[in-house]
Amino acid sequence: MTEWTTESEYVLAFSAAHWTGAAPQPGAPTIAVEVDGTFESTPGEECGVFGVYAPGQDAAHIISFGLFALQHRGQESAGIAASDGQTITVFKDMGLVSQVFNETTLAALPGHLGIGHTRYSTSGSTVWENAQPAYRQVEHTGIALGHNGNLTNTVELATRIGDDASTTDSMLMLDAVAGAIHDGRSDGRQLERALTKVLPLLDGAFSLVVMDQGHLVGVRDPHGYRPLCLGSLPEGGWVLASETAALDLVGAAFVREIEAGEMVVIDAGGVRSQHPFADVDPRLCIFEFVYFARPDSNLYGQNVHGARQRMGRRLATEAPIEADVVVPVPESGIPAAQGFSAESNIPYADGLVKNRYVGRTFIEPTQMLRDRGIRLKLNPIPENLDGKRIVLVDDSIVRGTTTRQLVKMVREAGAVEVHLRISSPPYRWPCYYGMDTSDSSRLLAAQLSVDEIREFLDADSLAYLSLDGLEQAAGGENLGFCNACLSGSYPTPVGEQGDKFVLEKR
Ligand code: AMP
């Protein structure tokens, strides 16, 4: 494997096609992937998980469609583990779902049971070894695991189980589960028993899909930081998915959300529910509502798009402004801009166009392109901006690098005033539960006051939605949210840097 670093992004070249299990070894073409976003990187997203138990059906195909629907949660690597009841086969690689899977790779993943994962590293580096599902074999039991979230007690856990090799919290977790497997009693419940022992030892955020040869298991940590839901397939069988939108794509009917602190075991006997943790209050990540989740997903029974529109409406009442048009930053700012426009009666206009296909580019930017930065992703429509007072609406400012370039671009396109309205509060504290912003030195609002941020961004005015406004729009604070990144109030104790960097340095 070759690894090299350039000024603003780094590129990995590696050998593709790594297999585990009984599947044949295909040829190993070499591909290259830019890892750190486009020229000015935004913070990382998290991960998507998907699981299927579908007797008589081809799990890998269903999972691949589920992963397409969860691509927004991670674009770094994708993987599927499938079982025919006897053998687990795993295929995973760096890249988008469409780059990793095709009819040939899917055909080599036989079976009616499986799990899938799309990854954006929040722990561990961007290398093939850290792609998921992670796999271990203990005597006759194979275990595959896919994880969304971030553990906060990895050092303690690694010491406890004597693991000095794992480079991600997910692998550590799998090692702990593998260590607790005892094949002695062959009642088919070895995995379930091992999980019941290990899960209470974990702190932090984990929505998991786990499997052995014959069972699919879904787990949500006791706070339920990350989402996970259950669906039923039309031809029989069950699906687990990070988001409800992934159920829609495979034709599954929404059954329910997996509860915070719940473990479900799915096999020929149906779905069995257990609660292996002590009861605590649910704390779903509020940023799922702000940015992460797809607008066509439902969380806590609320449609995410509708919640984002309510955020925009509330923002218009909290921070009104005289202007000619409301312009969204596509795509994440669109629903909030619609809400702002409806509430303020200021007309809505598209002033920026997003290039949908840029994704992660293989092409190394020249200095000329680097200078033009944001235009790779967004380009203005001057006809809709020229001579106008603009309310520019986005869902969040994290590092401020994108927003600063956007304001400049909108001004260059002729806007006479640019009023920034952000449909979430200032992002001031690092997240240790799965979002890749664990360093407060990279958070603009951790460094500057709101007025200093306005000045830095060169906006005529700047206002953020209040925390109360955000929680009301997302369905009311009684639902239980983690808002640590916006309030500094962490549901569980975390070290100064969480635990993630310790594993990365191994
Ligand atoms: P910046 O001005 O560089 O902080 O970028 C702000 C943009 O990043 C907004 O359009 C947000 O929608 C987007 N954003 C917020 N959170 C994330 C994230 N975790 N990953 C990628 N982009 C994000």
Short mmCIF file of C-alpha atoms and ligand atoms in Angstrom, two decimals:
data_model
loop_
_atom_site.label_atom_id
_atom_site.label_comp_id
_atom_site.label_asym_id
_atom_site.label_seq_id
_atom_site.Cartn_x
_atom_site.Cartn_y
_atom_site.Cartn_z
CA MET A 1 0.00 0.00 0.00
CA THR A 2 1.27 3.46 -0.85
CA GLU A 3 0.23 6.49 1.14
CA TRP A 4 1.19 10.07 0.47
CA THR A 5 0.13 13.47 1.64
CA THR A 6 -0.35 16.65 -0.31
CA GLU A 7 -1.06 20.12 1.03
CA SER A 8 -4.81 20.09 1.54
CA GLU A 9 -5.86 16.53 1.01
CA TYR A 10 -4.27 13.17 1.04
CA VAL A 11 -4.65 10.30 -1.28
CA LEU A 12 -4.43 6.64 -0.67
CA ALA A 13 -3.59 4.15 -3.32
CA PHE A 14 -4.30 0.62 -2.37
CA SER A 15 -5.10 -2.76 -3.60
CA ALA A 16 -8.80 -3.40 -3.93
CA ALA A 17 -10.79 -6.57 -3.36
CA HIS A 18 -10.06 -8.08 0.01
CA TRP A 19 -12.09 -11.08 0.95
CA THR A 20 -12.74 -13.01 4.08
CA GLY A 21 -14.46 -16.36 4.32
CA ALA A 22 -15.03 -18.98 1.69
CA ALA A 23 -15.44 -16.77 -1.38
CA PRO A 24 -12.95 -16.94 -4.24
CA GLN A 25 -10.23 -14.31 -4.47
CA PRO A 26 -10.85 -12.04 -7.47
CA GLY A 27 -8.16 -10.02 -9.21
CA ALA A 28 -6.99 -7.01 -7.26
CA PRO A 29 -7.09 -3.84 -9.33
CA THR A 30 -5.44 -0.75 -7.91
CA ILE A 31 -7.61 2.31 -7.39
CA ALA A 32 -7.04 5.72 -5.84
CA VAL A 33 -9.45 7.68 -3.72
CA GLU A 34 -9.20 11.15 -2.35
CA VAL A 35 -10.03 10.87 1.28
CA ASP A 36 -10.41 14.26 2.82
CA GLY A 37 -13.33 15.72 0.91
CA THR A 38 -12.87 18.34 -1.76
CA PHE A 39 -10.38 21.16 -1.64
CA GLU A 40 -11.63 22.71 1.56
CA SER A 41 -12.70 19.80 3.67
CA THR A 42 -15.83 19.87 5.77
CA PRO A 43 -16.07 17.79 8.90
CA GLY A 44 -16.73 14.10 8.54
CA GLU A 45 -20.07 12.44 8.70
CA GLU A 46 -20.54 9.22 10.49
CA CYS A 47 -21.59 5.78 9.26
CA GLY A 48 -24.57 3.92 7.90
CA VAL A 49 -25.52 0.39 8.97
CA PHE A 50 -27.97 -2.05 7.40
CA GLY A 51 -28.96 -5.65 8.15
CA VAL A 52 -31.22 -8.24 6.51
CA TYR A 53 -32.73 -11.55 7.58
CA ALA A 54 -34.75 -12.76 4.59
CA PRO A 55 -35.25 -16.52 4.17
CA GLY A 56 -35.26 -17.57 0.52
CA GLN A 57 -34.05 -14.16 -0.68
CA ASP A 58 -30.68 -12.78 -1.69
CA ALA A 59 -29.54 -10.67 1.27
CA ALA A 60 -26.50 -9.09 -0.46
CA HIS A 61 -28.62 -7.51 -3.20
CA ILE A 62 -31.08 -6.10 -0.68
CA ILE A 63 -28.22 -4.78 1.45
CA SER A 64 -26.52 -3.11 -1.52
CA PHE A 65 -29.71 -1.10 -2.15
CA GLY A 66 -29.94 -0.26 1.54
CA LEU A 67 -26.36 1.01 1.43
CA PHE A 68 -27.13 3.23 -1.59
CA ALA A 69 -29.79 4.89 0.55
CA LEU A 70 -27.26 5.37 3.36
CA GLN A 71 -24.40 6.62 1.21
CA HIS A 72 -24.74 10.14 2.65
CA ARG A 73 -23.66 8.79 6.06
CA GLY A 74 -20.24 7.70 4.81
CA GLN A 75 -18.39 7.72 1.51
CA GLU A 76 -15.04 6.36 2.50
CA SER A 77 -15.65 2.63 2.34
CA ALA A 78 -18.50 0.17 1.92
CA GLY A 79 -18.87 -3.48 2.83
CA ILE A 80 -21.25 -6.41 3.10
CA ALA A 81 -21.08 -9.65 5.10
CA ALA A 82 -23.50 -12.40 4.02
CA SER A 83 -24.30 -15.85 5.36
CA ASP A 84 -26.00 -18.83 3.76
CA GLY A 85 -26.48 -20.37 7.19
CA GLN A 86 -23.09 -22.15 7.12
CA THR A 87 -20.46 -19.73 5.86
CA ILE A 88 -20.02 -15.99 6.23
CA THR A 89 -18.45 -14.17 3.29
CA VAL A 90 -17.27 -10.57 3.57
CA PHE A 91 -16.47 -8.11 0.83
CA LYS A 92 -15.48 -4.54 1.62
CA ASP A 93 -13.40 -1.89 -0.02
CA MET A 94 -12.59 1.80 -0.10
CA GLY A 95 -14.92 3.97 -2.16
CA LEU A 96 -18.59 4.58 -2.79
CA VAL A 97 -21.14 1.76 -2.77
CA SER A 98 -21.32 1.96 -6.58
CA GLN A 99 -17.53 1.60 -6.81
CA VAL A 100 -17.34 -1.33 -4.42
CA PHE A 101 -20.33 -3.44 -5.49
CA ASN A 102 -21.44 -4.80 -8.83
CA GLU A 103 -23.21 -7.98 -9.97
CA THR A 104 -19.96 -9.95 -9.80
CA THR A 105 -19.08 -9.00 -6.24
CA LEU A 106 -22.69 -9.40 -5.09
CA ALA A 107 -22.96 -12.84 -6.72
CA ALA A 108 -20.03 -13.98 -4.59
CA LEU A 109 -21.92 -13.08 -1.40
CA PRO A 110 -24.49 -15.88 -1.15
CA GLY A 111 -27.07 -16.17 1.59
CA HIS A 112 -30.29 -14.94 3.10
CA LEU A 113 -28.73 -13.13 6.03
CA GLY A 114 -26.27 -10.28 6.12
CA ILE A 115 -25.11 -6.86 7.25
CA GLY A 116 -23.73 -3.84 5.40
CA HIS A 117 -21.84 -0.68 6.29
CA THR A 118 -20.87 2.65 4.76
CA ARG A 119 -18.04 4.31 6.62
CA TYR A 120 -16.72 7.74 7.31
CA SER A 121 -13.96 7.34 9.85
CA THR A 122 -14.70 8.96 13.16
CA SER A 123 -12.16 6.67 14.81
CA GLY A 124 -9.13 5.13 13.17
CA SER A 125 -7.47 6.06 9.93
CA THR A 126 -8.73 5.72 6.42
CA VAL A 127 -7.28 2.36 5.46
CA TRP A 128 -8.80 -0.83 4.14
CA GLU A 129 -8.17 -2.65 7.40
CA ASN A 130 -10.54 -0.26 9.17
CA ALA A 131 -13.37 -0.68 6.67
CA GLN A 132 -16.40 -2.59 7.91
CA PRO A 133 -18.05 -5.03 8.47
CA ALA A 134 -15.26 -6.24 10.75
CA TYR A 135 -15.00 -10.04 10.96
CA ARG A 136 -13.66 -12.61 13.47
CA GLN A 137 -13.90 -16.38 13.64
CA VAL A 138 -13.97 -18.11 17.04
CA GLU A 139 -13.95 -21.89 16.70
CA HIS A 140 -17.13 -22.59 14.71
CA THR A 141 -18.71 -19.20 15.15
CA GLY A 142 -18.07 -16.41 12.65
CA ILE A 143 -18.99 -12.89 13.77
CA ALA A 144 -19.34 -9.80 11.57
CA LEU A 145 -20.03 -6.35 12.99
CA GLY A 146 -20.95 -2.93 11.60
CA HIS A 147 -20.85 0.12 13.88
CA ASN A 148 -22.17 3.67 13.72
CA GLY A 149 -21.01 5.90 16.56
CA ASN A 150 -17.93 6.31 18.69
CA LEU A 151 -16.95 4.60 21.94
CA THR A 152 -15.65 6.86 24.70
CA ASN A 153 -13.94 4.23 26.90
CA THR A 154 -11.71 2.47 24.39
CA VAL A 155 -8.57 2.70 26.52
CA GLU A 156 -10.27 1.17 29.53
CA LEU A 157 -11.84 -1.51 27.35
CA ALA A 158 -8.56 -2.32 25.56
CA THR A 159 -6.79 -2.73 28.90
CA ARG A 160 -9.58 -4.86 30.28
CA ILE A 161 -9.56 -7.33 27.40
CA GLY A 162 -5.78 -7.12 26.80
CA ASP A 163 -6.15 -5.82 23.24
CA ASP A 164 -3.13 -3.84 22.06
CA ALA A 165 -3.70 -4.23 18.32
CA SER A 166 -7.13 -2.84 17.38
CA THR A 167 -6.97 0.47 15.55
CA THR A 168 -10.67 1.34 15.75
CA ASP A 169 -13.24 1.23 18.50
CA SER A 170 -15.34 -1.06 16.30
CA MET A 171 -12.58 -3.69 16.07
CA LEU A 172 -12.02 -3.46 19.78
CA MET A 173 -15.70 -4.10 20.35
CA LEU A 174 -15.59 -7.10 18.01
CA ASP A 175 -12.53 -8.46 19.82
CA ALA A 176 -14.35 -8.14 23.12
CA VAL A 177 -17.36 -10.02 21.71
CA ALA A 178 -15.13 -12.68 20.12
CA GLY A 179 -13.35 -13.13 23.47
CA ALA A 180 -16.67 -13.77 25.17
CA ILE A 181 -17.81 -16.44 22.69
CA HIS A 182 -17.82 -19.95 24.07
CA ASP A 183 -18.76 -22.61 21.59
CA GLY A 184 -19.43 -25.15 24.34
CA ARG A 185 -23.23 -24.94 24.23
CA SER A 186 -24.32 -25.31 20.63
CA ASP A 187 -27.82 -23.92 21.13
CA GLY A 188 -27.17 -21.21 18.53
CA ARG A 189 -27.20 -18.46 21.16
CA GLN A 190 -23.44 -18.02 21.60
CA LEU A 191 -23.39 -14.58 19.95
CA GLU A 192 -26.37 -13.36 21.92
CA ARG A 193 -24.81 -14.46 25.21
CA ALA A 194 -21.44 -12.89 24.35
CA LEU A 195 -23.11 -9.60 23.44
CA THR A 196 -25.10 -9.55 26.65
CA LYS A 197 -21.81 -9.82 28.56
CA VAL A 198 -19.84 -7.27 26.55
CA LEU A 199 -22.40 -4.55 25.75
CA PRO A 200 -22.69 -3.25 29.34
CA LEU A 201 -18.89 -2.67 29.30
CA LEU A 202 -19.14 -0.15 26.46
CA ASP A 203 -19.53 3.61 26.92
CA GLY A 204 -20.41 6.09 24.23
CA ALA A 205 -22.36 5.85 21.02
CA PHE A 206 -23.05 2.60 19.19
CA SER A 207 -25.79 1.58 16.84
CA LEU A 208 -24.70 -1.88 15.75
CA VAL A 209 -25.60 -4.60 13.30
CA VAL A 210 -23.97 -7.89 14.24
CA MET A 211 -24.34 -11.40 12.82
CA ASP A 212 -23.14 -14.96 13.08
CA GLN A 213 -23.97 -17.69 10.54
CA GLY A 214 -27.62 -17.87 11.55
CA HIS A 215 -28.63 -14.72 13.46
CA LEU A 216 -28.91 -11.01 12.83
CA VAL A 217 -28.61 -8.73 15.86
CA GLY A 218 -29.33 -5.01 16.16
CA VAL A 219 -28.18 -2.94 19.15
CA ARG A 220 -28.63 0.67 20.23
CA ASP A 221 -26.57 2.06 23.11
CA PRO A 222 -28.50 3.08 26.23
CA HIS A 223 -28.67 6.73 25.15
CA GLY A 224 -29.59 5.87 21.57
CA TYR A 225 -27.28 8.58 20.22
CA ARG A 226 -27.43 7.18 16.71
CA PRO A 227 -30.62 6.01 15.02
CA LEU A 228 -31.56 2.43 14.10
CA CYS A 229 -34.92 1.13 12.93
CA LEU A 230 -36.64 -2.15 12.13
CA GLY A 231 -38.61 -2.90 8.97
CA SER A 232 -40.39 -5.93 7.51
CA LEU A 233 -39.89 -7.12 3.94
CA PRO A 234 -42.91 -7.75 1.69
CA GLU A 235 -41.84 -11.33 0.91
CA GLY A 236 -41.08 -12.10 4.54
CA GLY A 237 -38.06 -11.29 6.64
CA TRP A 238 -36.66 -8.32 8.48
CA VAL A 239 -34.45 -5.33 7.87
CA LEU A 240 -32.42 -3.13 10.22
CA ALA A 241 -31.33 0.30 8.98
CA SER A 242 -29.76 3.50 10.27
CA GLU A 243 -32.55 5.50 8.65
CA THR A 244 -36.12 4.87 7.56
CA ALA A 245 -35.33 6.15 4.04
CA ALA A 246 -33.28 2.96 3.53
CA LEU A 247 -36.37 0.87 4.29
CA ASP A 248 -38.30 2.66 1.56
CA LEU A 249 -35.71 1.79 -1.07
CA VAL A 250 -35.90 -1.96 -0.41
CA GLY A 251 -39.70 -1.94 -0.13
CA ALA A 252 -39.67 -2.70 3.60
CA ALA A 253 -42.45 -1.41 5.84
CA PHE A 254 -41.38 0.57 8.89
CA VAL A 255 -42.10 -1.47 12.02
CA ARG A 256 -40.52 0.64 14.75
CA GLU A 257 -37.34 2.32 15.96
CA ILE A 258 -35.03 0.10 17.97
CA GLU A 259 -35.30 1.60 21.45
CA ALA A 260 -32.35 3.22 23.21
CA GLY A 261 -30.69 0.40 25.16
CA GLU A 262 -32.42 -2.37 23.20
CA MET A 263 -30.91 -5.43 21.53
CA VAL A 264 -33.00 -7.34 18.99
CA VAL A 265 -32.08 -10.86 17.85
CA ILE A 266 -33.58 -11.91 14.54
CA ASP A 267 -33.64 -15.52 13.34
CA ALA A 268 -36.05 -18.21 12.14
CA GLY A 269 -38.04 -17.65 15.35
CA GLY A 270 -38.74 -13.97 14.50
CA VAL A 271 -37.61 -10.88 16.42
CA ARG A 272 -36.70 -11.19 20.11
CA SER A 273 -36.06 -8.06 22.17
CA GLN A 274 -33.74 -7.71 25.19
CA HIS A 275 -32.53 -4.79 27.29
CA PRO A 276 -28.98 -5.62 28.40
CA PHE A 277 -28.22 -2.16 29.83
CA ALA A 278 -29.26 -0.21 32.90
CA ASP A 279 -32.06 2.23 32.01
CA VAL A 280 -30.97 5.76 31.08
CA ASP A 281 -32.65 8.64 29.28
CA PRO A 282 -32.63 8.55 25.47
CA ARG A 283 -30.37 11.16 23.91
CA LEU A 284 -30.70 11.02 20.13
CA CYS A 285 -28.11 13.28 18.44
CA ILE A 286 -29.87 16.54 17.60
CA PHE A 287 -27.47 17.00 14.69
CA GLU A 288 -29.21 14.06 12.99
CA PHE A 289 -32.14 16.44 12.64
CA VAL A 290 -29.96 19.42 11.70
CA TYR A 291 -27.69 17.87 9.10
CA PHE A 292 -26.89 14.14 9.10
CA ALA A 293 -30.15 12.37 8.35
CA ARG A 294 -31.86 12.39 4.98
CA PRO A 295 -34.84 14.74 4.76
CA ASP A 296 -37.05 11.81 3.74
CA SER A 297 -36.20 9.88 6.90
CA ASN A 298 -38.24 9.96 10.09
CA LEU A 299 -36.66 10.21 13.53
CA TYR A 300 -38.65 9.97 16.75
CA GLY A 301 -41.66 9.70 14.44
CA GLN A 302 -40.96 13.17 12.97
CA ASN A 303 -40.19 13.70 9.31
CA VAL A 304 -36.74 15.32 9.10
CA HIS A 305 -37.66 17.64 6.21
CA GLY A 306 -40.68 18.95 8.12
CA ALA A 307 -38.52 19.51 11.21
CA ARG A 308 -35.99 21.48 9.16
CA GLN A 309 -38.76 23.66 7.73
CA ARG A 310 -39.96 24.38 11.27
CA MET A 311 -36.39 25.35 12.20
CA GLY A 312 -36.45 27.91 9.39
CA ARG A 313 -39.83 29.28 10.46
CA ARG A 314 -38.67 29.66 14.04
CA LEU A 315 -35.45 31.32 12.87
CA ALA A 316 -37.49 33.90 10.95
CA THR A 317 -39.39 34.82 14.13
CA GLU A 318 -36.27 34.81 16.32
CA ALA A 319 -34.07 36.81 13.91
CA PRO A 320 -36.19 38.76 11.41
CA ILE A 321 -34.52 40.89 8.75
CA GLU A 322 -35.56 43.12 5.86
CA ALA A 323 -34.40 41.59 2.60
CA ASP A 324 -35.44 40.89 -1.01
CA VAL A 325 -34.90 37.11 -1.31
CA VAL A 326 -34.24 34.05 0.84
CA VAL A 327 -31.55 31.87 -0.73
CA PRO A 328 -30.66 28.40 0.59
CA VAL A 329 -27.22 26.85 0.66
CA PRO A 330 -28.02 23.61 -1.17
CA GLU A 331 -28.85 21.02 -0.24
CA SER A 332 -28.88 20.99 3.53
CA GLY A 333 -30.15 24.59 3.83
CA ILE A 334 -33.15 24.17 1.51
CA PRO A 335 -35.95 23.16 3.92
CA ALA A 336 -34.94 25.78 6.50
CA ALA A 337 -34.87 28.46 3.77
CA GLN A 338 -38.37 27.38 2.69
CA GLY A 339 -39.56 27.75 6.28
CA PHE A 340 -37.84 31.12 6.68
CA SER A 341 -39.43 32.38 3.47
CA ALA A 342 -42.92 31.14 4.39
CA GLU A 343 -42.76 32.73 7.84
CA SER A 344 -41.19 36.04 6.75
CA ASN A 345 -43.06 36.44 3.44
CA ILE A 346 -39.75 37.17 1.75
CA PRO A 347 -39.67 35.36 -1.62
CA TYR A 348 -37.59 32.19 -1.91
CA ALA A 349 -35.02 32.03 -4.74
CA ASP A 350 -32.40 29.56 -5.88
CA GLY A 351 -29.16 31.51 -5.97
CA LEU A 352 -26.65 28.67 -5.77
CA VAL A 353 -26.44 25.47 -7.78
CA LYS A 354 -24.83 22.36 -6.37
CA ASN A 355 -22.78 20.03 -8.52
CA ARG A 356 -24.29 16.70 -7.49
CA TYR A 357 -21.59 14.56 -8.99
CA VAL A 358 -18.41 16.03 -7.60
CA GLY A 359 -18.27 13.76 -4.53
CA ARG A 360 -14.74 12.64 -3.93
CA THR A 361 -12.57 13.42 -6.90
CA PHE A 362 -9.68 11.38 -8.20
CA ILE A 363 -8.12 14.42 -9.80
CA GLU A 364 -5.51 16.34 -7.93
CA PRO A 365 -6.46 20.02 -7.93
CA THR A 366 -4.10 22.49 -9.54
CA GLN A 367 -3.33 25.68 -7.63
CA MET A 368 -5.73 27.56 -9.92
CA LEU A 369 -8.57 25.20 -8.97
CA ARG A 370 -7.58 25.22 -5.34
CA ASP A 371 -7.98 29.00 -5.32
CA ARG A 372 -11.46 28.66 -6.77
CA GLY A 373 -12.23 26.10 -4.07
CA ILE A 374 -15.92 26.12 -3.41
CA ARG A 375 -16.94 26.46 -7.07
CA LEU A 376 -16.27 22.79 -7.56
CA LYS A 377 -19.27 22.20 -5.31
CA LEU A 378 -21.42 25.31 -5.65
CA ASN A 379 -21.83 27.93 -8.34
CA PRO A 380 -23.98 31.10 -8.17
CA ILE A 381 -26.87 32.19 -10.41
CA PRO A 382 -26.01 35.92 -10.63
CA GLU A 383 -29.42 36.71 -12.21
CA ASN A 384 -31.08 35.80 -8.91
CA LEU A 385 -28.58 37.60 -6.69
CA ASP A 386 -27.52 40.75 -8.51
CA GLY A 387 -28.59 43.98 -6.78
CA LYS A 388 -30.51 42.08 -4.08
CA ARG A 389 -30.47 41.98 -0.30
CA ILE A 390 -30.02 38.28 0.40
CA VAL A 391 -30.94 36.14 3.40
CA LEU A 392 -28.53 33.23 3.00
CA VAL A 393 -29.80 30.22 4.97
CA ASP A 394 -27.72 27.21 5.95
CA ASP A 395 -28.19 24.51 8.57
CA SER A 396 -24.87 24.96 10.37
CA ILE A 397 -21.44 26.52 10.46
CA VAL A 398 -18.76 24.19 11.73
CA ARG A 399 -15.32 25.35 10.62
CA GLY A 400 -16.53 28.33 8.66
CA THR A 401 -14.31 27.69 5.65
CA THR A 402 -17.17 26.86 3.27
CA THR A 403 -19.44 29.62 4.53
CA ARG A 404 -16.75 32.27 4.17
CA GLN A 405 -16.17 31.39 0.53
CA LEU A 406 -19.91 31.28 -0.08
CA VAL A 407 -20.50 34.80 1.24
CA LYS A 408 -17.66 36.06 -0.96
CA MET A 409 -19.11 34.27 -3.98
CA VAL A 410 -22.61 35.64 -3.40
CA ARG A 411 -21.21 39.18 -3.10
CA GLU A 412 -19.18 38.74 -6.29
CA ALA A 413 -22.41 37.69 -8.01
CA GLY A 414 -23.84 41.12 -7.19
CA ALA A 415 -25.63 40.76 -3.84
CA VAL A 416 -25.77 44.14 -2.09
CA GLU A 417 -26.33 42.71 1.40
CA VAL A 418 -25.75 39.20 2.74
CA HIS A 419 -27.61 38.28 5.94
CA LEU A 420 -26.63 34.83 7.21
CA ARG A 421 -29.26 32.82 9.04
CA ILE A 422 -28.21 29.48 10.51
CA SER A 423 -30.89 26.99 11.53
CA SER A 424 -28.96 25.59 14.52
CA PRO A 425 -27.09 27.20 17.44
CA PRO A 426 -23.32 27.89 17.30
CA TYR A 427 -21.37 24.63 17.09
CA ARG A 428 -18.97 25.19 20.01
CA TRP A 429 -18.09 21.86 21.59
CA PRO A 430 -16.47 18.76 20.13
CA CYS A 431 -18.55 15.65 19.58
CA TYR A 432 -17.29 12.37 21.03
CA TYR A 433 -20.27 10.35 19.91
CA GLY A 434 -19.66 9.85 16.24
CA MET A 435 -19.22 13.15 14.46
CA ASP A 436 -15.72 13.90 13.29
CA THR A 437 -15.19 17.22 15.10
CA SER A 438 -13.31 16.13 18.19
CA ASP A 439 -10.94 19.06 18.12
CA SER A 440 -12.37 22.38 19.31
CA SER A 441 -9.52 24.32 17.68
CA ARG A 442 -11.26 23.56 14.37
CA LEU A 443 -14.66 24.83 15.50
CA LEU A 444 -15.19 28.45 14.54
CA ALA A 445 -17.69 29.19 17.31
CA ALA A 446 -15.34 27.75 19.93
CA GLN A 447 -12.84 30.42 19.00
CA LEU A 448 -14.91 33.51 18.17
CA SER A 449 -17.99 35.36 19.44
CA VAL A 450 -21.01 35.60 17.12
CA ASP A 451 -20.06 39.13 16.12
CA GLU A 452 -16.46 38.09 15.44
CA ILE A 453 -17.80 35.23 13.32
CA ARG A 454 -19.96 37.70 11.35
CA GLU A 455 -16.88 39.79 10.74
CA PHE A 456 -14.75 36.77 9.76
CA LEU A 457 -17.41 35.62 7.32
CA ASP A 458 -17.90 39.16 6.01
CA ALA A 459 -21.70 39.01 6.43
CA ASP A 460 -23.89 42.08 6.99
CA SER A 461 -25.67 40.27 9.79
CA LEU A 462 -25.53 36.81 11.32
CA ALA A 463 -28.03 35.00 13.53
CA TYR A 464 -28.30 31.44 14.77
CA LEU A 465 -31.42 29.53 15.86
CA SER A 466 -31.73 29.16 19.66
CA LEU A 467 -31.33 25.72 21.23
CA ASP A 468 -34.91 25.86 22.47
CA GLY A 469 -36.09 26.77 18.97
CA LEU A 470 -34.17 23.85 17.51
CA GLU A 471 -35.48 21.30 20.02
CA GLN A 472 -39.06 22.51 19.61
CA ALA A 473 -38.75 22.18 15.84
CA ALA A 474 -37.41 18.64 16.25
CA GLY A 475 -40.44 17.60 18.29
CA GLY A 476 -39.87 18.99 21.79
CA GLU A 477 -37.11 18.55 24.35
CA ASN A 478 -39.11 15.83 26.15
CA LEU A 479 -38.14 13.44 23.36
CA GLY A 480 -34.57 13.47 24.71
CA PHE A 481 -31.68 14.82 22.69
CA CYS A 482 -27.91 14.94 22.92
CA ASN A 483 -27.05 18.56 22.21
CA ALA A 484 -23.49 18.45 23.61
CA CYS A 485 -21.96 20.08 20.51
CA LEU A 486 -24.27 23.06 20.96
CA SER A 487 -24.51 23.27 24.76
CA GLY A 488 -21.34 21.67 26.17
CA SER A 489 -23.53 19.41 28.28
CA TYR A 490 -22.29 15.86 27.65
CA PRO A 491 -24.64 13.03 28.69
CA THR A 492 -21.68 10.87 29.82
CA PRO A 493 -18.22 11.81 31.10
CA VAL A 494 -15.67 12.13 28.31
CA GLY A 495 -11.94 12.71 28.57
CA GLU A 496 -10.54 15.95 27.27
CA GLN A 497 -10.08 14.44 23.85
CA GLY A 498 -12.40 11.48 24.18
CA ASP A 499 -10.58 8.21 23.60
CA LYS A 500 -10.42 8.18 19.86
CA PHE A 501 -6.96 9.62 19.31
CA VAL A 502 -5.33 7.07 21.54
CA LEU A 503 -6.31 4.19 19.27
CA GLU A 504 -5.37 6.14 16.15
CA LYS A 505 -1.79 6.52 17.38
CA ARG A 506 -1.24 2.77 17.65
P1 AMP B 1 -18.19 25.39 7.10
O1 AMP B 1 -18.55 26.78 6.71
O2 AMP B 1 -16.86 24.98 6.51
O3 AMP B 1 -18.28 25.16 8.56
O4 AMP B 1 -19.23 24.42 6.40
C1 AMP B 1 -20.58 24.56 6.66
C2 AMP B 1 -21.28 23.54 5.83
O5 AMP B 1 -20.91 22.23 6.25
C3 AMP B 1 -22.80 23.64 5.98
O6 AMP B 1 -23.34 23.73 4.68
C4 AMP B 1 -23.21 22.35 6.63
O7 AMP B 1 -24.39 21.85 6.04
C5 AMP B 1 -22.07 21.42 6.36
N1 AMP B 1 -21.86 20.47 7.44
C6 AMP B 1 -22.30 20.49 8.70
N2 AMP B 1 -21.90 19.40 9.39
C7 AMP B 1 -21.19 18.65 8.51
C8 AMP B 1 -20.51 17.40 8.59
N3 AMP B 1 -20.49 16.69 9.71
N4 AMP B 1 -19.87 16.96 7.48
C9 AMP B 1 -19.87 17.67 6.34
N5 AMP B 1 -20.49 18.86 6.20
C10 AMP B 1 -21.14 19.35 7.27
#
